[in-house]
mmCIF file of C-alpha atoms in Angstrom:
data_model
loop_
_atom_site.group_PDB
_atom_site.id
_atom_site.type_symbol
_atom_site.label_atom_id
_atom_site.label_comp_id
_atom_site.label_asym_id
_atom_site.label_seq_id
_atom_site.Cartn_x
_atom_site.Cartn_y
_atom_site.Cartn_z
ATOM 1 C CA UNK B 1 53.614 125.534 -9.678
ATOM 2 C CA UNK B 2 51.325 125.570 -6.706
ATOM 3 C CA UNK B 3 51.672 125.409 -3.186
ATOM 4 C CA UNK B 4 49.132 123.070 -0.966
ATOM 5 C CA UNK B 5 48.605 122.956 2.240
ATOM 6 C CA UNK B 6 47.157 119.012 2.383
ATOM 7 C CA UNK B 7 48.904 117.067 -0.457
ATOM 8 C CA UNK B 8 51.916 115.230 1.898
ATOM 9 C CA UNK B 9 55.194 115.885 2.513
ATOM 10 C CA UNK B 10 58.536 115.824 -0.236
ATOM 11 C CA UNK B 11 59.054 112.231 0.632
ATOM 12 C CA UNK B 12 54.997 111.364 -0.126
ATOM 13 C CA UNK B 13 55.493 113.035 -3.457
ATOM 14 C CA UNK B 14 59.273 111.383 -4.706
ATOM 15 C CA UNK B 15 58.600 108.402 -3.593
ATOM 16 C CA UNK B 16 55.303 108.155 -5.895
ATOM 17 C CA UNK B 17 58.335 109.588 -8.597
ATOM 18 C CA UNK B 18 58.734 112.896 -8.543
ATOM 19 C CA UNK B 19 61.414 114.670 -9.300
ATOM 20 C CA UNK B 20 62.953 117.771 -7.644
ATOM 21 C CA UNK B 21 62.363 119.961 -10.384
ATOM 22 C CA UNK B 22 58.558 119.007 -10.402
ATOM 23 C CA UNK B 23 58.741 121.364 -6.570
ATOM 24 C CA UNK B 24 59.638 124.589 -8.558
ATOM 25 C CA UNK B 25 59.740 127.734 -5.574
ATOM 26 C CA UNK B 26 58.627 124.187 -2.768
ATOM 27 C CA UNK B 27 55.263 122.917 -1.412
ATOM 28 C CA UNK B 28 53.783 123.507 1.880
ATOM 29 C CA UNK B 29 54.415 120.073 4.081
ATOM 30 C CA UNK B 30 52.208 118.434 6.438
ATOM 31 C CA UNK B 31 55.076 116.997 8.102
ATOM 32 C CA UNK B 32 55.192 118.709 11.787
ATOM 33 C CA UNK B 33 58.014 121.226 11.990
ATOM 34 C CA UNK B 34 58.553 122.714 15.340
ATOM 35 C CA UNK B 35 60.152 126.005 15.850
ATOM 36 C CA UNK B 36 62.152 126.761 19.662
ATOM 37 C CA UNK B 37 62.403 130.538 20.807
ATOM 38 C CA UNK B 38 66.504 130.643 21.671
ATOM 39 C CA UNK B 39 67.000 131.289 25.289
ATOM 40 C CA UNK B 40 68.840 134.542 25.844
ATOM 41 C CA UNK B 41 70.986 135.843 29.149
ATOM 42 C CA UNK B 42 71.826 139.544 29.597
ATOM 43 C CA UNK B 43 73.168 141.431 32.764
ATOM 44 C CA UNK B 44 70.964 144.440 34.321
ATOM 45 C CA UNK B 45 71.639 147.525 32.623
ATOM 46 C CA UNK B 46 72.702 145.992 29.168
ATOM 47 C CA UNK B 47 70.645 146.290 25.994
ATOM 48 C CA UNK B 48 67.916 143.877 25.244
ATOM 49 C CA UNK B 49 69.261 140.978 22.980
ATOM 50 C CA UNK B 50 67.913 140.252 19.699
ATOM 51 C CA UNK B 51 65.893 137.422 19.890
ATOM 52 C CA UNK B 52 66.507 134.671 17.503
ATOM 53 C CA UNK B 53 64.473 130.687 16.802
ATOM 54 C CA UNK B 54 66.054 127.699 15.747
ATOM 55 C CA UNK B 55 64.367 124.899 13.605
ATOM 56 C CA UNK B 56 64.167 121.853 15.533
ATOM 57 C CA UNK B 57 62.435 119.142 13.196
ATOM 58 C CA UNK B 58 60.154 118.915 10.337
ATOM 59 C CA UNK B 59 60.328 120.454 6.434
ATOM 60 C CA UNK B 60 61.318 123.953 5.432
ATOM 61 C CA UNK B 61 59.793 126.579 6.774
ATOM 62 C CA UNK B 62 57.919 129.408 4.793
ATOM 63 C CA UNK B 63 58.100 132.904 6.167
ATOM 64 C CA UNK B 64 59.387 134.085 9.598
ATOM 65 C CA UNK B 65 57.941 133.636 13.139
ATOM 66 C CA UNK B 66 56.592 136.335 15.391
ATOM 67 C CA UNK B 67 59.246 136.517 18.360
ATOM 68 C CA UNK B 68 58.148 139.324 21.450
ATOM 69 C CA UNK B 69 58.732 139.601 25.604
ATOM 70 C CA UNK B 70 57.442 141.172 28.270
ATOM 71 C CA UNK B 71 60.414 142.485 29.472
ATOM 72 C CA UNK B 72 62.049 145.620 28.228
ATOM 73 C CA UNK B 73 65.259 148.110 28.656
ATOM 74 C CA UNK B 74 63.703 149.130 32.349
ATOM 75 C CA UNK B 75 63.096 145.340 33.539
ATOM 76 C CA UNK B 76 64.004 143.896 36.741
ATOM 77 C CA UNK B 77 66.228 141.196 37.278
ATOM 78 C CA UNK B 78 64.721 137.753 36.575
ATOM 79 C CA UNK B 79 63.606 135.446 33.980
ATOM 80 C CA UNK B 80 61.174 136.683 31.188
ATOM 81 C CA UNK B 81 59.273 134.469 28.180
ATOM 82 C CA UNK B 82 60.169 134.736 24.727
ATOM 83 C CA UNK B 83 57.508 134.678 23.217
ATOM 84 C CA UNK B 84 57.949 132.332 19.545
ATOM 85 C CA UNK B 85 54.309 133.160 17.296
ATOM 86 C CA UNK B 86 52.919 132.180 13.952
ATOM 87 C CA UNK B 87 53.766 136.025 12.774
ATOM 88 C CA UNK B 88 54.258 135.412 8.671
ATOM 89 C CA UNK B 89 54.747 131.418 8.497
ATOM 90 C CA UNK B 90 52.802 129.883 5.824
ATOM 91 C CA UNK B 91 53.392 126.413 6.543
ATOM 92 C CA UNK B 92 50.008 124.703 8.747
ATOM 93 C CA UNK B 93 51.780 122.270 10.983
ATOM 94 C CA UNK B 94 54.140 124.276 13.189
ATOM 95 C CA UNK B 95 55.075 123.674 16.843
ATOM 96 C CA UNK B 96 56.068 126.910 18.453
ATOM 97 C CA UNK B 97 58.340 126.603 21.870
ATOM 98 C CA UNK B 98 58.751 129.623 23.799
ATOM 99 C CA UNK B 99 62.497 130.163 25.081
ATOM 100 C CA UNK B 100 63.425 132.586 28.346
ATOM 101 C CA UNK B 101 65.333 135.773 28.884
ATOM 102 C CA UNK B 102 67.034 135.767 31.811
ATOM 103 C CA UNK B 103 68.264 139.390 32.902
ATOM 104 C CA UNK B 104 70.822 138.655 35.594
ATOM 105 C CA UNK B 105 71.947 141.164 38.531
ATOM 106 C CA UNK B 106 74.677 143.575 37.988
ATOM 107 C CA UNK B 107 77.540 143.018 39.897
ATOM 108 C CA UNK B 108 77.642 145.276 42.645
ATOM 109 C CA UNK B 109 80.942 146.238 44.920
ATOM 110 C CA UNK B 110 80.908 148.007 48.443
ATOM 111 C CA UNK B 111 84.080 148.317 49.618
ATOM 112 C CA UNK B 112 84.574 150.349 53.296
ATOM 113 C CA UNK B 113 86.673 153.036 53.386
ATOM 114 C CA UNK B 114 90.356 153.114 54.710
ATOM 115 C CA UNK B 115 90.845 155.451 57.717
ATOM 116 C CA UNK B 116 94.091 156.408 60.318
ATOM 117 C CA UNK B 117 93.327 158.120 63.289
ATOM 118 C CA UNK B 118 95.967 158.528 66.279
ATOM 119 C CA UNK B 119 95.085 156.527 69.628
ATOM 120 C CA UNK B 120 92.469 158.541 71.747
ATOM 121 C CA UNK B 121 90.998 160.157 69.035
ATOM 122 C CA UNK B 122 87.296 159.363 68.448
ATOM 123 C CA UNK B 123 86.146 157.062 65.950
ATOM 124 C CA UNK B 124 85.344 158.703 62.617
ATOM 125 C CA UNK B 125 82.005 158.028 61.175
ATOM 126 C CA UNK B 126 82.658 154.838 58.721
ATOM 127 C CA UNK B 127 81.797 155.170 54.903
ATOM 128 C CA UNK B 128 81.992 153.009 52.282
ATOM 129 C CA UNK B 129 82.680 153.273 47.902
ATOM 130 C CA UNK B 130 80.183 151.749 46.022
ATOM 131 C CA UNK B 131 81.132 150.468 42.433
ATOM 132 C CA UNK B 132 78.621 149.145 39.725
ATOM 133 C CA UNK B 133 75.826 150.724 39.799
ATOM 134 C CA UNK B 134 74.375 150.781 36.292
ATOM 135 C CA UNK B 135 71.145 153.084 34.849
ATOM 136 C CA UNK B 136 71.857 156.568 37.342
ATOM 137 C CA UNK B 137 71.062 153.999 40.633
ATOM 138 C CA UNK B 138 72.574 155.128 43.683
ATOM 139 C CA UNK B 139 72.982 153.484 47.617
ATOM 140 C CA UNK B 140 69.337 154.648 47.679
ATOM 141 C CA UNK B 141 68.295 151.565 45.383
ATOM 142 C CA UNK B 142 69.464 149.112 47.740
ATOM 143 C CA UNK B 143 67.058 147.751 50.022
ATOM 144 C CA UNK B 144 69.408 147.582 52.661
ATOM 145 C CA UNK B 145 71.487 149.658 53.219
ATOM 146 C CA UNK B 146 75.286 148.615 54.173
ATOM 147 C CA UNK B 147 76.980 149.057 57.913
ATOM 148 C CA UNK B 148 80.685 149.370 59.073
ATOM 149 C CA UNK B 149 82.167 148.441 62.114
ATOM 150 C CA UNK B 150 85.422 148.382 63.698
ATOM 151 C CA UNK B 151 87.074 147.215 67.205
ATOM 152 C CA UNK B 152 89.528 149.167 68.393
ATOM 153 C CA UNK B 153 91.405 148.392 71.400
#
């Protein structure tokens, strides 16, 4: 059997009588299918997800969409487009919805440092421990960077 991209929908054809068996491997469909990029969340530092599309309405789809992003394994924090594209669907009347990536912060902890000193003594210089820091970053990717104080009577 054929495939065409104009002759109606499965419903256009069995309700003129048609069987199933008369659709052999299926027929292209004019009904509108629309096709929604999944939206995808991932912290800093973690692998890129693999982006996946859900069918949303309309007929069977033929062949697989074309799914891409800007963003890759060095991007910033923030929200990114997925990008949903015809890629190798055969079917004519498609809807493509782009989804987003979001690629949250990594948690980050600065805690200061204990210290004991003996009354009179000077004040040591404070320091603090840093914990989370993900791809070889250091206190030298902050932007600011942090302060300790302490009031000793």
């Amino acid at each position: 059997l054929f495939r065409s991209a104009s002759n109606g929908t499965t419903s256009d054809y069995t309700s003129n009588g048609w069987q199933s068996s008369h659709f052999g491997g299926g027929i292209f469909e004019t009904e509108a299918a629309t096709l929604v990029a999944d939206n995808k969340s991932i912290t800093y530092g973690e692998a890129l997800p693999i982006y996946t599309y859900r069918k949303t309405a309309g007929e069977t789809i033929y062949g697989t969409p074309n799914l891409t992003s800007t963003a890759t394994s060095n991007s910033n924090a923030g929200n990114y487009t997925i990008t949903i594209a015809k890629g190798s669907v055969e079917n004519k009347n498609v809807t493509y919805t782009n989804g987003t990536l979001t690629i949250n912060k990594a948690p980050l902890t600065i805690t200061a440092k204990n210290y004991t000193i003996k009354k009179g003594d000077p004040l040591p210089s404070f320091g603090v421990d840093y914990s989370g820091f993900v791809k070889n970053q250091s206190n030298s990717s902050l932007s600011t960077q942090p302060t300790v104080t302490c009031s000793v009577n």
